[in-house]
CSV table of C-alpha atoms and ligand atoms in Angstrom, one decimal:
chain,number,residue,atom,x,y,z
A,274,MET,CA,72.5,107.7,92.3
A,275,ARG,CA,73.8,104.3,94.7
A,276,GLY,CA,73.8,100.8,94.5
A,277,PHE,CA,74.3,98.2,96.9
A,278,PHE,CA,74.1,94.3,97.4
A,279,GLY,CA,70.4,93.3,97.7
A,280,PRO,CA,67.6,93.1,97.4
A,281,GLU,CA,66.0,95.9,100.1
A,282,GLY,CA,66.2,94.4,103.6
A,283,THR,CA,70.1,92.6,103.1
A,284,PHE,CA,72.3,94.0,105.8
A,285,THR,CA,73.9,95.6,103.2
A,286,HIS,CA,70.8,98.2,102.4
A,287,GLN,CA,70.8,98.4,106.5
A,288,ALA,CA,74.1,99.8,106.1
A,289,LEU,CA,73.3,102.5,103.5
A,290,LEU,CA,70.7,103.6,105.6
A,291,THR,CA,73.0,104.3,108.0
A,292,LEU,CA,74.6,106.9,105.5
A,293,GLY,CA,71.2,108.1,104.6
A,294,ASN,CA,68.5,108.2,102.6
A,295,GLY,CA,69.6,109.3,99.3
A,296,PRO,CA,68.0,107.5,96.2
A,297,ALA,CA,69.5,104.0,95.6
A,298,VAL,CA,69.1,100.7,93.3
A,299,ALA,CA,70.0,97.3,95.0
A,300,PHE,CA,71.9,94.7,92.7
A,301,PRO,CA,71.6,90.6,93.0
A,302,THR,CA,75.3,89.6,93.6
A,303,VAL,CA,78.7,92.3,94.2
A,304,ALA,CA,79.9,91.5,90.9
A,305,ARG,CA,76.9,93.4,89.2
A,306,ALA,CA,76.6,96.5,92.1
A,307,LEU,CA,80.8,97.3,91.6
A,308,ASP,CA,80.1,97.2,88.0
A,309,ALA,CA,78.0,99.7,87.7
A,310,VAL,CA,80.0,102.2,89.3
A,311,ARG,CA,82.5,100.9,86.3
A,312,SER,CA,80.1,102.0,83.8
A,313,GLY,CA,79.1,105.0,85.5
A,314,ASP,CA,75.2,103.8,86.2
A,315,VAL,CA,75.5,104.9,89.6
A,316,SER,CA,78.1,107.1,91.6
A,317,ALA,CA,79.4,104.3,93.6
A,318,SER,CA,78.3,100.9,95.6
A,319,LEU,CA,78.3,99.7,99.3
A,320,VAL,CA,79.2,96.0,99.5
A,321,PRO,CA,80.2,93.9,101.8
A,322,ILE,CA,83.6,92.9,102.4
A,323,GLU,CA,84.3,91.4,105.7
A,324,ASN,CA,83.0,89.8,108.7
A,325,SER,CA,83.9,89.0,111.9
A,326,ILE,CA,83.0,85.4,112.0
A,327,GLU,CA,84.2,83.7,107.7
A,328,GLY,CA,86.3,86.8,107.4
A,329,GLY,CA,86.6,88.1,104.1
A,330,VAL,CA,84.0,88.5,101.5
A,331,THR,CA,86.3,87.1,98.2
A,332,ALA,CA,83.5,87.8,95.7
A,333,THR,CA,83.9,91.5,97.6
A,334,LEU,CA,88.2,90.9,97.3
A,335,ASP,CA,88.8,89.8,93.7
A,336,TYR,CA,86.0,91.9,92.1
A,337,LEU,CA,87.4,95.6,93.7
A,338,ALA,CA,90.8,94.7,92.2
A,339,LEU,CA,90.7,93.7,89.0
A,340,LEU,CA,93.4,94.6,87.6
A,341,ASP,CA,92.5,96.3,84.7
A,342,SER,CA,90.1,98.1,85.8
A,343,PRO,CA,90.4,98.6,89.5
A,344,LEU,CA,88.0,100.5,92.0
A,345,GLN,CA,88.4,103.0,94.7
A,346,ILE,CA,86.9,102.3,98.8
A,347,ALA,CA,85.7,105.8,99.8
A,348,LYS,CA,84.2,104.8,103.0
A,349,GLU,CA,83.4,101.6,105.4
A,350,VAL,CA,80.5,101.3,107.2
A,351,VAL,CA,80.5,98.1,110.6
A,352,ILE,CA,77.5,97.2,111.3
A,353,PRO,CA,76.0,94.6,114.5
A,354,VAL,CA,74.9,91.0,112.5
A,355,SER,CA,72.2,88.7,114.0
A,356,PHE,CA,69.7,86.5,112.0
A,357,ASP,CA,66.5,84.8,112.8
A,358,LEU,CA,65.1,81.4,111.0
A,359,CYS,CA,62.3,83.4,109.1
A,360,VAL,CA,59.2,81.0,107.6
A,361,ARG,CA,56.2,81.9,105.4
A,362,PRO,CA,53.3,82.5,108.5
A,363,GLY,CA,51.5,78.3,109.4
A,364,THR,CA,54.9,76.7,108.2
A,365,THR,CA,56.6,75.0,111.8
A,366,PHE,CA,60.1,73.4,112.6
A,367,ASN,CA,58.6,70.4,111.7
A,368,ASP,CA,58.1,70.8,107.9
A,369,ILE,CA,61.0,73.0,107.3
A,370,LYS,CA,63.4,70.0,104.9
A,371,ARG,CA,65.0,72.6,102.8
A,372,ILE,CA,66.8,76.7,104.3
A,373,ILE,CA,68.2,79.3,102.3
A,374,SER,CA,70.9,82.1,102.5
A,375,HIS,CA,74.0,83.6,102.2
A,376,PRO,CA,76.6,81.7,102.8
A,377,HIS,CA,78.3,84.2,105.2
A,378,ALA,CA,74.9,83.9,107.5
A,379,VAL,CA,74.7,79.7,107.1
A,380,ALA,CA,78.9,80.4,108.4
A,381,GLN,CA,77.3,82.3,110.9
A,382,VAL,CA,74.5,79.7,112.3
A,383,ARG,CA,76.2,76.6,111.8
A,384,GLY,CA,76.0,75.2,115.3
A,385,TRP,CA,72.6,76.5,116.1
A,386,LEU,CA,71.4,74.8,112.8
A,387,ASP,CA,73.7,71.5,113.1
A,388,ALA,CA,72.5,71.1,116.8
A,389,GLN,CA,68.3,72.0,115.8
A,390,LEU,CA,67.1,71.2,112.0
A,391,PRO,CA,70.2,68.8,111.5
A,392,ASP,CA,68.6,67.4,108.2
A,393,ALA,CA,67.5,69.9,106.7
A,394,VAL,CA,69.6,71.0,103.4
A,395,VAL,CA,71.2,73.8,103.6
A,396,VAL,CA,72.0,75.9,100.7
A,397,GLU,CA,73.9,78.8,99.8
A,398,ARG,CA,72.7,81.1,97.7
A,399,GLY,CA,72.2,85.5,96.8
A,400,SER,CA,71.9,87.4,99.8
A,401,THR,CA,69.9,87.0,102.9
A,402,ALA,CA,67.1,89.1,101.8
A,403,GLY,CA,66.6,87.6,98.8
A,404,ALA,CA,66.6,84.7,100.7
A,405,ALA,CA,63.7,85.7,102.5
A,406,GLN,CA,62.0,86.4,98.9
A,407,ALA,CA,62.3,82.8,97.4
A,408,VAL,CA,60.9,81.6,100.4
A,409,ALA,CA,57.9,83.8,100.1
A,410,ASP,CA,57.5,82.2,97.1
A,411,PRO,CA,56.1,78.4,97.9
A,412,THR,CA,56.9,77.2,94.2
A,413,THR,CA,60.9,77.8,94.9
A,414,GLY,CA,60.2,74.9,97.0
A,415,TYR,CA,62.4,76.6,100.0
A,416,ASP,CA,60.6,76.4,103.4
A,417,ALA,CA,62.9,78.7,105.2
A,418,ALA,CA,65.5,81.5,105.3
A,419,ILE,CA,68.2,82.5,107.5
A,420,CYS,CA,67.8,86.5,107.4
A,421,ALA,CA,67.0,89.8,109.5
A,422,LYS,CA,63.9,90.0,110.5
A,423,VAL,CA,64.4,93.1,108.5
A,424,ALA,CA,64.0,91.3,105.8
A,425,ALA,CA,61.3,88.7,107.6
A,426,ASP,CA,59.0,91.6,108.1
A,427,LEU,CA,59.0,92.5,103.9
A,428,TYR,CA,58.8,90.0,102.5
A,429,GLY,CA,56.0,88.6,104.5
A,430,LEU,CA,58.1,85.8,106.5
A,431,ALA,CA,57.2,85.4,110.0
A,432,SER,CA,60.1,84.5,112.7
A,433,LEU,CA,60.4,81.1,114.0
A,434,ALA,CA,63.7,81.5,116.1
A,435,SER,CA,65.6,84.8,116.6
A,436,ASN,CA,69.6,85.4,117.1
A,437,ILE,CA,70.4,82.2,116.7
A,438,SER,CA,74.0,83.4,115.4
A,439,ASP,CA,76.7,81.0,117.0
A,440,ASN,CA,78.2,84.6,118.0
A,441,GLU,CA,75.8,87.1,119.4
A,442,GLN,CA,79.0,89.8,118.2
A,443,ALA,CA,79.4,89.3,115.3
A,444,ALA,CA,80.0,92.4,113.1
A,445,THR,CA,80.6,93.1,108.9
A,446,ARG,CA,82.1,96.0,107.4
A,447,PHE,CA,80.9,97.3,104.8
A,448,VAL,CA,82.9,99.2,101.8
A,449,LEU,CA,81.4,102.1,99.8
A,450,VAL,CA,83.1,101.2,96.8
A,451,THR,CA,83.5,104.5,93.6
A,452,LYS,CA,85.7,104.7,90.6
A,453,PRO,CA,89.6,105.7,91.2
A,454,GLY,CA,89.8,109.7,91.9
A,455,PRO,CA,91.8,111.3,95.0
A,456,SER,CA,91.5,109.6,98.2
A,457,PRO,CA,89.4,111.2,100.6
A,458,LYS,CA,91.5,114.0,103.1
A,459,ARG,CA,93.4,112.3,105.5
A,460,THR,CA,91.6,112.6,109.0
A,461,GLY,CA,94.2,110.7,111.3
A,462,TYR,CA,91.9,107.6,111.7
A,463,ASP,CA,92.2,106.6,108.0
A,464,LYS,CA,92.7,102.8,106.7
A,465,THR,CA,95.0,102.2,103.4
A,466,THR,CA,93.9,98.8,101.0
A,467,LEU,CA,95.7,97.5,98.3
A,468,VAL,CA,96.6,94.5,97.2
A,469,ALA,CA,100.2,93.2,96.9
A,470,TYR,CA,101.5,90.4,94.1
A,471,MET,CA,104.7,88.8,94.5
A,472,ARG,CA,107.3,88.1,92.5
A,473,GLN,CA,106.6,84.5,92.0
A,474,ASP,CA,109.2,81.9,92.2
A,475,GLN,CA,110.9,83.8,95.2
A,476,PRO,CA,112.1,82.9,98.3
A,477,GLY,CA,110.8,85.6,101.2
A,478,ALA,CA,108.5,87.4,99.0
A,479,LEU,CA,105.9,86.9,101.7
A,480,LEU,CA,108.5,88.6,104.2
A,481,GLU,CA,109.9,91.4,102.2
A,482,ILE,CA,106.0,92.7,102.0
A,483,LEU,CA,105.8,92.6,105.4
A,484,GLN,CA,109.1,94.5,106.5
A,485,GLN,CA,108.2,97.2,103.7
A,486,LEU,CA,105.4,97.8,106.4
A,487,ALA,CA,107.0,96.6,109.6
A,488,SER,CA,109.6,99.0,108.9
A,489,ARG,CA,108.0,101.5,109.1
A,490,GLY,CA,105.8,101.2,111.7
A,491,VAL,CA,102.4,100.7,109.6
A,492,ASN,CA,100.3,98.5,111.7
A,493,LEU,CA,97.8,95.4,109.8
A,494,CYS,CA,94.2,95.3,110.6
A,495,ARG,CA,93.6,92.9,108.0
A,496,VAL,CA,96.1,90.8,105.4
A,497,GLU,CA,94.4,87.4,103.2
A,498,SER,CA,95.8,85.8,100.6
A,499,ARG,CA,93.9,85.0,97.4
A,500,PRO,CA,94.9,83.0,94.4
A,501,THR,CA,95.6,85.5,91.3
A,502,LYS,CA,93.2,82.8,89.4
A,503,LYS,CA,96.0,82.2,86.7
A,504,ILE,CA,98.1,79.6,87.2
A,505,LEU,CA,97.7,76.8,90.5
A,506,GLY,CA,100.0,78.0,93.3
A,507,ASP,CA,100.4,81.5,92.6
A,508,TYR,CA,98.5,84.3,95.3
A,509,CYS,CA,98.6,87.3,96.3
A,510,PHE,CA,97.7,89.6,99.5
A,511,SER,CA,95.3,91.9,100.2
A,512,ILE,CA,95.8,93.8,102.7
A,513,ASP,CA,94.6,96.8,105.2
A,514,ALA,CA,96.8,99.0,106.5
A,515,GLU,CA,96.5,101.9,109.6
A,516,GLY,CA,96.8,105.0,108.2
A,517,HIS,CA,96.3,107.4,104.7
A,518,VAL,CA,98.5,107.3,101.7
A,519,SER,CA,99.3,110.8,102.8
A,520,ASP,CA,101.1,110.0,105.6
A,521,ALA,CA,104.2,109.6,105.3
A,522,ARG,CA,105.1,106.5,106.9
A,523,VAL,CA,102.2,105.1,104.5
A,524,ALA,CA,103.6,106.8,101.4
A,525,GLU,CA,107.3,105.1,101.8
A,526,ALA,CA,105.3,102.3,102.0
A,527,LEU,CA,103.5,102.0,99.8
A,528,MET,CA,106.4,102.7,97.4
A,529,GLY,CA,109.1,100.1,99.6
A,530,LEU,CA,106.1,97.8,98.0
A,531,HIS,CA,106.3,99.1,94.3
A,532,ARG,CA,109.9,98.2,94.6
A,533,VAL,CA,109.8,94.9,95.7
A,534,CYS,CA,106.5,93.7,94.6
A,535,LYS,CA,105.8,92.5,90.7
A,536,ARG,CA,102.7,94.6,91.5
A,537,VAL,CA,100.4,97.1,93.9
A,538,VAL,CA,97.1,97.8,93.7
A,539,PHE,CA,96.5,100.5,95.0
A,540,LEU,CA,91.9,100.7,96.4
A,541,GLY,CA,91.9,103.5,98.0
A,542,SER,CA,92.5,105.2,102.1
A,543,TYR,CA,89.3,106.6,103.8
A,544,PRO,CA,88.2,107.2,107.1
A,545,ARG,CA,88.0,104.0,110.0
A,546,ALA,CA,85.0,103.7,110.9
A,547,ASP,CA,85.7,103.2,114.5
A,548,GLY,CA,87.6,106.2,114.2
A,549,LYS,CA,90.6,105.0,116.0
A,550,GLU,CA,93.7,106.6,115.4
A,551,PRO,CA,96.9,104.4,115.2
A,552,LYS,CA,99.9,104.6,117.0
A,553,VAL,CA,102.8,106.0,115.9
A,554,PRO,CA,105.8,104.3,116.2
A,555,TYR,CA,109.1,106.4,117.2
A,556,GLY,CA,110.2,108.1,114.2
A,557,GLY,CA,107.3,107.7,112.6
A,558,ARG,CA,105.4,111.1,112.6
A,559,ASP,CA,104.9,113.2,109.3
A,560,SER,CA,107.2,115.4,111.2
A,561,ASP,CA,109.6,113.1,111.8
A,562,TYR,CA,110.4,112.3,108.0
A,563,GLN,CA,110.1,116.1,106.9
A,564,ALA,CA,112.8,116.6,109.8
A,565,ALA,CA,114.9,113.4,108.2
A,566,LEU,CA,114.7,114.7,104.3
A,567,ASP,CA,115.5,118.6,105.6
A,568,TRP,CA,118.5,116.6,107.3
A,569,LEU,CA,119.2,115.3,104.0
A,570,ARG,CA,119.1,117.9,101.7
A,571,GLN,CA,121.7,119.9,104.4
A,572,VAL,CA,124.0,117.1,103.9
A,573,SER,CA,123.4,117.0,100.2
A,574,PRO,CA,121.3,119.8,98.2
A,575,GLU,CA,120.2,118.5,95.0
A,576,ILE,CA,117.6,115.6,96.9
A,577,PRO,CA,115.0,115.8,94.9
A,578,ARG,CA,111.2,116.4,96.4
A,579,LEU,CA,109.1,113.0,98.1
A,580,PRO,CA,105.6,112.9,97.7
A,581,TYR,CA,105.6,114.0,101.0
A,582,ASP,CA,107.7,116.9,101.5
A,583,ARG,CA,105.8,119.9,102.5
A,584,THR,CA,109.2,122.5,102.2
B,727,PRE,O1,73.3,88.5,102.1
B,727,PRE,C1,72.8,90.0,102.9
B,727,PRE,O2,72.3,90.4,104.0
B,727,PRE,C2,74.4,90.6,103.2
B,727,PRE,O3,74.2,92.4,102.9
B,727,PRE,C3,75.9,89.9,102.7
B,727,PRE,C4,76.5,89.6,104.2
B,727,PRE,C5,77.9,88.8,104.1
B,727,PRE,O4,78.5,88.9,102.9
B,727,PRE,O5,78.9,88.7,104.4
B,727,PRE,C6,76.6,90.5,105.1
B,727,PRE,C7,76.2,90.4,107.3
B,727,PRE,C8,75.5,89.0,106.5
B,727,PRE,O6,77.1,88.7,107.7
B,727,PRE,C9,75.7,88.4,106.3
B,727,PRE,C10,75.0,88.4,104.8
């Protein structure tokens, strides 16, 4: 059984449907969807992780990487997102005083709201489909939801305005999260997600992290700093890098990070949704690493095995 950030009608739910039609259970928060994986109530949960306009979904980034119980990403899904302004049938534009939606959704229609409904109070809470559910119940005091048309149809709302996003190209990335285990097999178009905790008060610590990746030609798709939540000013880095942990250059970079960081949390290697293969720099292919290792063994035969060693 799979879990997802719900209820039915969220963008997460739509993303889940692209993975097939198996049994699924909705959770009202990302944290609960991930806890259900930790407790074994579901085998995997789908949660949003990154939006092309608003960036990382911090609830997911933080809760995925919990130090005592990190989870692992097995798959990613990317879908386009667009929003409608949805109301109970009969509500007019002039009736709208209170609007509700997910914070990421609000951020993606901010310009439209400022222009069309500048005086409305906007409440950021739950999910877009949860907002549609709340509006469907007149006792909640909400007049309109910013949600997908699918959610409006599910909860009996009418769309007063369609495609109100400030940016029509918006897309959100979702990840299917499991308990830690072996990564899915390397495809040649993979991504690796990790969190690097710097040593404190170490000049150039961030540069050192980036150097470990750059010097092996490992390209980054996302990097953002997140507070460690221990003391003010203490940060870790959430990173998506191109490549798979079994690619020699990625394995070497991860070992390098382990040497220079206080801690590295590995959150999985998995196929990229867009199937894009990385540009491997000169000397960065597995065969280059193998040739270098074979050469080193000739120079000094007692060199021990390395993780990517295939001889
Ligand atoms: O509320 C939803 O429908 C979600 O699936 C969450 C979420 C997000 O976290 O970004 C997903 C896509 C949209 O960008 C807005 C909200």
